[in-house]
């Protein structure tokens, strides 16, 4: 896949289209599609890296974690760009304003990671939103809730994998914004459920990259290879 | 004035606090002689410089951070406990009662969790003055128990400050994976609370400055809190307005342009321990 050097609106449209999977990518990823399902299950021990699946390699160390975050932000940004382009029926002015804000935040996150990673950045991912009905409020907001909660749990789980205090702080700066989004989206679906994700100690969820990518992978045509990510 | 209390609380878990502060003894002595407004104005600066020197990044031990967090959770837990027992709570619609009760429970659980992690090293709960009067009971938030709008303004400030406080301590926990993860898992809950309280304030429509579009996230360095409370809370929002991160200018990135509002809101900013202690100082007797 070719790496974009800038994101003019027209290319943006192409990348985020749920049906925009390019043919050669389709062929490329078809063969690998079985591998992504096993991401979560193939690694029994934390210190036993899973084998490469031939997908887009996130890399190792802090760069790998930043690419992992970049991948998730690409997914979120593509989703909210599509939501803005094809608003669900019955959307209110306030919902539009909130979702546009969130879209901007996620695109900024995506572009931040791309710029920060420079030549180490993974290519633009191809999304697969065929399971989402963008004209239906419930489908869109439930997907948004899944993405935001997933993002929070991903950053919470990635914190301990980061070596650089500066990158840890950056991750912290982003995760609380994702949590603000998550709470809002939950409240839009059912007011008062903003923090229903917490456990008996009122702690939020954290997930490992393998757990997160197993879920995120269901919305991606691109296959992610997380085999070189740190595990502790 | 709680200045000496803060030090003595820390001394219980860090017997070397006075050694760390050794070269600042004259500052502390001088501090005792200050009175009235001058002392109030001097506290944040004195605390800030002292804690920065005594606990530079990387020298704080994990228990110091946990006790700092516990102190903030004590503050939040007792605040919400007071709120749900206040006269106005009974008059609120069910969703508002439910949200405040839920947050009260979460904060109480955070206290129990941190105490269980710290065990015998846990600091005791301070005595609070939620009027922000340092024990006088006549601070700027006097009367909060009968004023719902003020309660929500305070709640928002506590939550937003809590988010920034945990964020600021993450690097100090980098060597302890379990504690770091637990702290991050609390940090995002505080952000969820902040988001909801902000929605409640928007829905209420009261005590939000004219022209401010209060959202679940922080635009620029806007508190979204009206006079006369705006000045009392502003230090919890200063620094949130930055639009560049890690050397990346977010106003123009990837061939796209973004507003300062969006660029600032996309990232929350940390506060140092000293900055947070200065903010909560008026609430601790």
Coordinates of C-alpha atoms in Angstrom, one line a residue:
Chain A
X1 CA 0.0 0.0 0.0
X2 CA 1.3 3.4 -0.8
X3 CA 1.9 5.8 2.0
X4 CA 0.2 9.2 1.6
X5 CA 2.2 12.2 2.2
X6 CA -0.8 14.5 2.6
X7 CA -4.5 14.0 3.0
X8 CA -6.5 16.2 0.7
X9 CA -10.2 15.7 1.0
X10 CA -10.7 13.6 -2.1
X11 CA -8.1 11.0 -1.1
X12 CA -9.5 11.0 2.4
X13 CA -12.9 10.1 1.0
X14 CA -11.4 7.2 -0.9
X15 CA -9.5 5.8 2.1
X16 CA -12.5 5.9 4.5
X17 CA -15.1 4.6 2.1
X18 CA -16.5 1.4 3.5
X19 CA -16.5 0.0 0.1
X20 CA -13.2 1.6 -0.9
X21 CA -11.1 -1.5 -0.5
X22 CA -8.8 -1.5 -3.5
X23 CA -8.7 -4.7 -5.5
X24 CA -5.1 -5.4 -5.1
X25 CA -5.4 -5.0 -1.3
X26 CA -8.4 -7.2 -1.3
X27 CA -6.3 -10.0 -2.9
X28 CA -3.4 -9.2 -0.6
X29 CA -5.4 -9.5 2.5
X30 CA -7.7 -12.3 1.6
X31 CA -5.0 -14.8 2.1
X32 CA -4.2 -13.4 5.5
X33 CA -7.7 -12.9 6.7
X34 CA -7.7 -16.2 8.7
X35 CA -4.6 -15.1 10.7
X36 CA -6.3 -12.0 12.2
X37 CA -8.9 -14.1 13.9
X38 CA -6.3 -15.9 15.9
X39 CA -4.5 -12.8 17.1
X40 CA -5.9 -13.0 20.6
X41 CA -5.7 -16.8 21.0
X42 CA -2.3 -17.5 19.5
X43 CA -0.3 -16.0 22.4
X44 CA -0.7 -17.9 25.6
X45 CA 2.2 -16.5 27.5
X46 CA 2.8 -12.8 27.8
X47 CA 6.5 -13.2 27.1
X48 CA 6.0 -15.4 24.1
X49 CA 5.6 -13.2 21.1
X50 CA 3.2 -14.5 18.6
X51 CA 4.5 -15.3 15.2
X52 CA 4.3 -12.8 12.4
X53 CA 1.1 -13.0 10.3
X54 CA 2.6 -11.4 7.3
X55 CA 0.5 -8.2 7.8
X56 CA 1.5 -4.6 8.3
X57 CA 4.2 -4.8 10.9
X58 CA 3.8 -2.2 13.7
X59 CA 7.5 -2.5 14.7
X60 CA 9.1 -2.9 18.1
X61 CA 9.7 -0.9 21.2
X62 CA 8.1 2.5 21.6
X63 CA 7.8 3.0 17.9
X64 CA 5.7 -0.2 17.8
X65 CA 3.4 1.2 20.5
X66 CA 3.1 4.5 18.7
X67 CA 2.2 2.7 15.5
X68 CA -0.3 0.6 17.4
X69 CA -1.9 3.9 18.6
X70 CA -1.7 5.3 15.1
X71 CA -3.5 2.3 13.7
X72 CA -6.4 2.7 16.3
X73 CA -6.6 6.4 15.6
X74 CA -6.8 5.7 11.9
X75 CA -9.7 3.4 12.5
X76 CA -11.5 6.0 14.8
X77 CA -10.9 8.9 12.4
X78 CA -12.1 6.9 9.4
X79 CA -15.3 6.0 11.3
X80 CA -16.1 9.5 12.4
X81 CA -15.3 11.0 8.9
X82 CA -17.9 8.5 7.5
X83 CA -20.4 9.5 10.2
X84 CA -20.0 13.1 9.3
X85 CA -20.2 12.4 5.6
X86 CA -23.4 10.3 5.9
X87 CA -25.2 11.4 9.1
X88 CA -27.7 9.0 10.5
X89 CA -31.3 9.7 10.2
X90 CA -32.8 11.8 13.0
X91 CA -29.4 13.2 14.1
X92 CA -29.8 16.4 16.3
X93 CA -27.9 19.6 15.9
X94 CA -26.1 18.9 19.2
X95 CA -25.2 15.3 18.2
X96 CA -23.8 16.7 15.0
X97 CA -21.8 19.2 16.8
X98 CA -20.4 16.6 19.3
X99 CA -19.7 14.1 16.6
X100 CA -17.9 16.7 14.4
X101 CA -15.8 17.7 17.4
X102 CA -14.9 14.0 18.1
X103 CA -14.1 13.6 14.4
X104 CA -11.7 16.5 14.6
X105 CA -10.0 15.1 17.7
X106 CA -9.5 11.7 16.2
X107 CA -8.2 13.1 12.9
X108 CA -5.8 15.3 14.9
X109 CA -4.7 12.2 16.9
X110 CA -4.1 10.3 13.7
X111 CA -2.1 13.1 12.1
X112 CA -0.1 13.7 15.2
X113 CA 1.1 10.0 15.3
X114 CA 1.8 10.1 11.6
X115 CA 3.9 13.2 11.9
X116 CA 5.6 12.0 15.1
X117 CA 6.5 8.6 13.6
X118 CA 7.7 10.1 10.3
X119 CA 9.3 7.4 8.2
X120 CA 8.6 4.8 10.9
X121 CA 4.8 5.2 10.4
X122 CA 2.8 2.3 9.1
X123 CA 0.9 3.0 5.9
X124 CA -2.7 4.2 5.8
X125 CA -4.9 1.3 6.7
X126 CA -8.0 0.1 4.8
X127 CA -11.1 -0.1 6.9
X128 CA -14.0 -2.4 6.5
X129 CA -17.2 -0.9 7.9
X130 CA -19.6 -3.2 6.1
X131 CA -21.0 -4.3 9.5
X132 CA -22.1 -0.7 10.3
X133 CA -25.4 0.8 9.1
X134 CA -24.4 4.5 8.9
X135 CA -28.0 5.6 8.4
X136 CA -29.0 4.1 11.7
X137 CA -28.4 6.0 15.0
X138 CA -28.2 2.9 17.1
X139 CA -25.7 1.2 14.8
X140 CA -23.5 4.3 14.6
X141 CA -23.5 5.1 18.3
X142 CA -23.0 1.5 19.4
X143 CA -20.0 1.3 17.1
X144 CA -18.7 4.6 18.4
X145 CA -19.1 3.3 22.0
X146 CA -17.2 0.2 21.1
X147 CA -14.4 2.2 19.5
X148 CA -14.1 4.7 22.3
X149 CA -14.2 2.1 25.1
X150 CA -11.7 0.0 23.1
X151 CA -9.5 3.1 22.7
X152 CA -9.5 3.8 26.4
X153 CA -8.7 0.2 27.3
X154 CA -6.0 0.1 24.6
X155 CA -4.2 3.2 25.9
X156 CA -4.7 2.0 29.5
X157 CA -3.1 -1.3 28.6
X158 CA -0.3 0.1 26.5
X159 CA 0.9 2.5 29.3
X160 CA 3.1 -0.2 30.9
X161 CA 4.6 -1.2 27.5
X162 CA 6.0 2.3 26.9
X163 CA 9.6 3.1 27.9
X164 CA 9.8 6.8 27.3
X165 CA 8.2 9.0 30.0
X166 CA 7.4 11.6 27.3
X167 CA 5.5 9.1 25.2
X168 CA 3.7 7.8 28.3
X169 CA 2.6 11.4 29.0
X170 CA 1.4 11.8 25.4
X171 CA -0.6 8.6 25.7
X172 CA -2.1 9.9 28.9
X173 CA -3.0 13.2 27.3
X174 CA -4.9 11.3 24.6
X175 CA -6.6 8.6 26.7
X176 CA -8.5 11.0 28.9
X177 CA -9.9 12.7 25.8
X178 CA -11.0 9.2 24.5
X179 CA -12.6 8.6 27.9
X180 CA -14.5 11.9 27.6
X181 CA -15.7 10.8 24.2
X182 CA -16.6 7.3 25.5
X183 CA -18.7 8.8 28.4
X184 CA -20.6 11.1 26.1
X185 CA -21.3 8.4 23.5
X186 CA -22.6 6.1 26.3
X187 CA -24.8 8.9 27.6
X188 CA -26.2 9.6 24.1
X189 CA -27.2 5.9 24.0
X190 CA -28.4 5.7 27.5
X191 CA -28.1 8.7 29.9
X192 CA -26.1 7.9 33.0
X193 CA -24.1 5.0 31.6
X194 CA -20.9 7.1 31.3
X195 CA -18.8 5.0 33.6
X196 CA -20.6 1.7 33.5
X197 CA -17.4 0.2 32.1
X198 CA -15.8 0.1 35.5
X199 CA -15.1 -2.9 37.7
X200 CA -16.0 -3.5 41.4
X201 CA -13.1 -1.2 42.4
X202 CA -14.3 1.5 40.1
X203 CA -11.3 1.0 37.9
X204 CA -11.6 1.2 34.1
X205 CA -10.7 -1.5 31.7
X206 CA -7.2 -2.1 30.2
X207 CA -6.5 -4.5 27.4
X208 CA -3.4 -5.9 25.8
X209 CA -2.6 -5.0 22.1
X210 CA -3.5 -8.6 21.1
X211 CA -6.9 -8.3 22.8
X212 CA -7.5 -4.9 21.2
X213 CA -6.4 -5.8 17.7
X214 CA -8.6 -8.9 17.7
X215 CA -11.6 -6.5 18.1
X216 CA -10.2 -3.7 15.9
X217 CA -9.4 -6.2 13.2
X218 CA -13.0 -6.9 12.6
X219 CA -13.3 -3.3 11.2
X220 CA -10.1 -3.5 9.1
X221 CA -9.3 -5.0 5.8
X222 CA -5.7 -4.4 6.4
X223 CA -4.0 -7.1 8.6
X224 CA -1.9 -5.8 11.5
X225 CA 1.2 -7.7 12.5
X226 CA 1.8 -7.0 16.2
X227 CA 4.4 -9.7 16.7
X228 CA 7.2 -7.4 17.5
X229 CA 5.4 -5.2 20.1
X230 CA 6.8 -5.3 23.6
X231 CA 4.8 -7.5 26.0
X232 CA 5.8 -6.0 29.3
Chain B
X1 CA -3.2 26.7 56.6
X2 CA -2.4 23.1 55.8
X3 CA 1.1 23.7 54.6
X4 CA 2.7 22.0 57.6
X5 CA 0.0 19.3 57.5
X6 CA 1.0 18.3 54.0
X7 CA 4.6 18.0 55.0
X8 CA 3.8 16.0 58.1
X9 CA 1.5 13.7 56.2
X10 CA 4.2 13.0 53.7
X11 CA 6.7 12.5 56.6
X12 CA 4.6 9.5 57.7
X13 CA 5.4 7.7 54.5
X14 CA 8.6 9.4 53.7
X15 CA 10.7 9.9 56.8
X16 CA 13.4 11.6 54.7
X17 CA 11.1 14.5 53.7
X18 CA 12.9 16.9 55.9
X19 CA 16.3 15.8 54.6
X20 CA 15.0 16.4 51.1
X21 CA 13.9 19.8 52.1
X22 CA 17.0 20.5 54.2
X23 CA 18.3 23.4 52.1
X24 CA 14.8 24.9 52.0
X25 CA 14.5 25.1 55.8
X26 CA 14.8 28.8 55.8
X27 CA 11.9 28.9 53.3
X28 CA 9.8 26.9 55.7
X29 CA 10.7 29.1 58.7
X30 CA 10.0 32.2 56.8
X31 CA 6.7 30.7 55.8
X32 CA 5.6 30.4 59.4
X33 CA 6.0 34.1 59.9
X34 CA 3.7 35.0 57.0
X35 CA 0.2 35.9 57.7
X36 CA -3.1 36.8 56.0
X37 CA -3.2 37.5 52.3
X38 CA 0.5 37.5 51.9
X39 CA 0.7 33.9 53.2
X40 CA -2.1 32.8 51.0
X41 CA -0.4 34.2 48.0
X42 CA 2.9 32.7 48.9
X43 CA 1.7 29.2 49.5
X44 CA 1.4 28.0 45.9
X45 CA 4.8 29.4 45.1
X46 CA 6.5 28.0 48.2
X47 CA 4.9 24.6 47.7
X48 CA 5.7 24.6 44.1
X49 CA 9.3 25.3 44.4
X50 CA 9.7 23.1 47.4
X51 CA 8.1 20.1 45.9
X52 CA 9.8 20.5 42.6
X53 CA 13.1 20.5 44.4
X54 CA 12.3 17.8 46.9
X55 CA 10.5 15.5 44.5
X56 CA 12.0 16.0 41.0
X57 CA 10.7 13.7 38.4
X58 CA 11.9 10.2 39.0
X59 CA 12.7 10.6 42.6
X60 CA 9.1 10.3 43.9
X61 CA 8.6 6.8 45.2
X62 CA 5.5 4.9 44.3
X63 CA 3.9 5.4 47.8
X64 CA 4.3 9.1 47.6
X65 CA 2.3 9.1 44.4
X66 CA -0.3 6.8 45.8
X67 CA -0.7 8.9 48.9
X68 CA -1.0 12.0 46.7
X69 CA -3.7 10.2 44.7
X70 CA -5.4 9.0 47.9
X71 CA -5.6 12.5 49.3
X72 CA -7.3 13.7 46.1
X73 CA -9.7 10.7 46.2
X74 CA -10.5 11.5 49.9
X75 CA -11.3 15.0 48.8
X76 CA -13.6 13.9 45.9
X77 CA -15.2 11.1 48.0
X78 CA -16.1 13.4 50.9
X79 CA -17.3 16.1 48.5
X80 CA -19.8 13.8 46.7
X81 CA -20.8 12.3 50.0
X82 CA -21.7 15.8 51.2
X83 CA -23.5 16.5 47.9
X84 CA -25.8 13.5 48.0
X85 CA -26.6 14.4 51.6
X86 CA -27.2 18.0 50.8
X87 CA -30.7 19.6 50.8
X88 CA -30.8 20.2 47.0
X89 CA -30.1 16.5 46.2
X90 CA -33.5 15.5 47.2
X91 CA -35.0 18.0 44.8
X92 CA -33.1 16.8 41.8
X93 CA -34.6 14.7 39.0
X94 CA -33.7 11.0 39.0
X95 CA -31.0 11.1 36.3
X96 CA -29.1 13.8 38.2
X97 CA -29.4 11.9 41.5
X98 CA -28.3 8.7 39.8
X99 CA -25.2 10.3 38.2
X100 CA -24.1 12.0 41.4
X101 CA -24.7 8.8 43.5
X102 CA -22.8 6.8 40.9
X103 CA -19.8 9.1 41.0
X104 CA -19.9 9.2 44.8
X105 CA -19.7 5.5 44.8
X106 CA -16.8 5.4 42.3
X107 CA -14.8 7.9 44.3
X108 CA -15.4 6.0 47.6
X109 CA -14.2 2.8 45.8
X110 CA -11.1 4.6 44.7
X111 CA -10.4 5.5 48.3
X112 CA -10.8 1.9 49.4
X113 CA -8.7 0.6 46.5
X114 CA -5.8 3.0 47.1
X115 CA -5.9 2.3 50.9
X116 CA -5.8 -1.4 50.2
X117 CA -2.8 -1.0 48.0
X118 CA -1.0 1.3 50.5
X119 CA -1.9 -0.7 53.6
X120 CA -0.2 0.7 56.7
X121 CA 1.5 3.4 54.5
X122 CA -1.8 5.1 53.7
X123 CA -2.1 8.6 54.9
X124 CA -5.2 9.4 57.0
X125 CA -8.0 11.5 55.6
X126 CA -7.4 15.2 56.0
X127 CA -10.1 17.6 57.3
X128 CA -11.7 19.4 54.4
X129 CA -13.2 22.9 54.0
X130 CA -15.2 22.7 50.8
X131 CA -15.8 26.4 50.8
X132 CA -12.1 26.6 49.9
X133 CA -11.5 28.7 52.9
X134 CA -8.6 26.8 54.5
X135 CA -10.8 26.0 57.5
X136 CA -12.6 29.3 57.8
X137 CA -15.7 27.9 56.2
X138 CA -16.1 31.2 54.5
X139 CA -14.2 30.6 51.3
X140 CA -15.5 31.4 47.8
X141 CA -17.7 28.3 47.7
X142 CA -19.5 29.0 51.0
X143 CA -23.2 28.0 50.6
X144 CA -22.4 25.2 48.1
X145 CA -24.6 22.8 50.0
X146 CA -27.7 24.7 49.0
X147 CA -26.6 25.7 45.5
X148 CA -26.8 23.0 42.8
X149 CA -25.0 25.1 40.1
X150 CA -22.1 25.7 42.4
X151 CA -22.0 22.0 43.4
X152 CA -21.7 21.0 39.7
X153 CA -19.1 23.7 39.0
X154 CA -17.0 22.4 41.9
X155 CA -17.5 18.8 40.8
X156 CA -16.4 19.6 37.3
X157 CA -13.3 21.3 38.6
X158 CA -12.4 18.4 40.9
X159 CA -12.8 15.9 38.1
X160 CA -10.9 17.9 35.5
X161 CA -8.1 18.5 38.1
X162 CA -8.1 14.8 39.1
X163 CA -7.6 13.9 35.4
X164 CA -4.6 16.3 35.2
X165 CA -3.2 15.1 38.5
X166 CA -3.1 11.4 37.6
X167 CA -1.8 12.2 34.2
X168 CA 1.1 14.2 35.7
X169 CA 2.1 11.2 37.9
X170 CA 2.2 8.6 35.2
X171 CA 5.9 9.0 34.5
X172 CA 6.7 8.6 38.2
X173 CA 5.1 5.2 38.1
X174 CA 6.8 4.0 34.9
X175 CA 8.9 1.5 36.8
X176 CA 5.9 -0.3 38.4
X177 CA 3.7 -1.8 35.8
X178 CA 0.9 -2.8 38.1
X179 CA 0.6 0.5 39.9
X180 CA 0.9 2.4 36.6
X181 CA -1.9 0.4 35.0
X182 CA -4.1 0.8 38.1
X183 CA -3.5 4.6 38.1
X184 CA -4.3 4.8 34.4
X185 CA -7.5 2.8 35.0
X186 CA -8.6 5.4 37.6
X187 CA -7.4 8.3 35.4
X188 CA -9.9 7.4 32.6
X189 CA -12.7 7.0 35.1
X190 CA -12.1 10.5 36.3
X191 CA -12.3 11.7 32.7
X192 CA -15.6 9.8 32.3
X193 CA -16.9 11.6 35.3
X194 CA -15.7 15.0 34.1
X195 CA -17.4 14.4 30.7
X196 CA -20.8 13.6 32.4
X197 CA -20.6 16.5 34.9
X198 CA -19.9 18.8 32.0
X199 CA -23.0 17.5 30.2
X200 CA -25.0 18.0 33.4
X201 CA -23.8 21.6 33.6
X202 CA -24.7 22.2 30.0
X203 CA -28.1 20.8 30.5
X204 CA -28.6 23.0 33.6
X205 CA -27.5 26.1 31.7
X206 CA -26.6 27.9 34.8
X207 CA -23.3 29.4 35.9
X208 CA -21.8 29.0 32.4
X209 CA -20.3 32.2 31.0
X210 CA -22.1 33.8 28.1
X211 CA -20.7 32.8 24.8
X212 CA -19.0 29.6 26.1
X213 CA -20.1 26.4 24.5
X214 CA -19.6 24.0 27.4
X215 CA -18.6 20.5 26.1
X216 CA -17.6 17.2 27.6
X217 CA -14.0 18.1 26.7
X218 CA -11.8 21.2 27.5
X219 CA -11.6 23.8 24.8
X220 CA -8.6 26.0 25.1
X221 CA -8.2 26.9 28.8
X222 CA -11.9 27.6 29.3
X223 CA -13.4 26.5 32.6
X224 CA -16.9 27.2 31.4
X225 CA -17.5 28.4 35.0
X226 CA -19.0 31.9 35.5
X227 CA -18.0 34.7 37.9
X228 CA -17.6 34.8 40.8
X229 CA -16.1 31.3 40.8
X230 CA -14.1 31.6 37.6
X231 CA -11.0 33.0 39.2
X232 CA -11.0 30.4 42.0
X233 CA -10.9 27.5 39.4
X234 CA -8.8 29.0 36.6
X235 CA -5.5 27.4 37.8
X236 CA -7.2 24.0 37.1
X237 CA -7.5 24.9 33.4
X238 CA -4.4 27.0 32.7
X239 CA -2.1 25.2 30.3
X240 CA -4.9 23.2 28.6
X241 CA -4.8 25.6 25.7
X242 CA -1.6 24.4 24.0
X243 CA -1.9 23.4 20.3
X244 CA 1.4 21.6 19.7
X245 CA 2.4 18.2 21.1
X246 CA 5.8 16.6 21.0
X247 CA 7.0 19.2 18.6
X248 CA 4.1 18.7 16.2
X249 CA 2.1 21.8 15.4
X250 CA -1.5 20.6 15.5
X251 CA -2.9 23.7 13.8
X252 CA -1.4 22.6 10.5
X253 CA -0.6 19.0 10.3
X254 CA -0.8 16.4 7.5
X255 CA -1.8 19.0 5.0
X256 CA -4.9 20.0 7.0
X257 CA -5.7 22.9 9.2
X258 CA -7.5 22.7 12.6
X259 CA -8.8 25.3 14.9
X260 CA -7.0 26.1 18.2
X261 CA -10.2 24.9 19.9
X262 CA -10.0 21.4 18.3
X263 CA -6.3 21.1 18.7
X264 CA -6.3 22.0 22.4
X265 CA -9.3 19.8 23.2
X266 CA -7.8 16.8 21.4
X267 CA -5.2 16.5 24.2
X268 CA -5.6 16.9 27.9
X269 CA -2.6 18.3 29.8
X270 CA -0.9 17.1 33.0
X271 CA -0.4 19.1 36.2
X272 CA 2.6 18.5 38.5
X273 CA 2.1 17.3 42.1
X274 CA 3.1 20.8 43.3
X275 CA 0.5 22.5 41.0
X276 CA -2.2 20.2 42.2
X277 CA -1.3 20.6 45.9
X278 CA -1.5 24.4 45.4
X279 CA -5.0 24.0 43.8
X280 CA -6.4 21.8 46.6
X281 CA -4.6 23.7 49.4
X282 CA -7.6 26.0 50.2
X283 CA -9.8 22.9 50.6
X284 CA -7.6 21.3 53.2
X285 CA -7.7 22.5 56.8

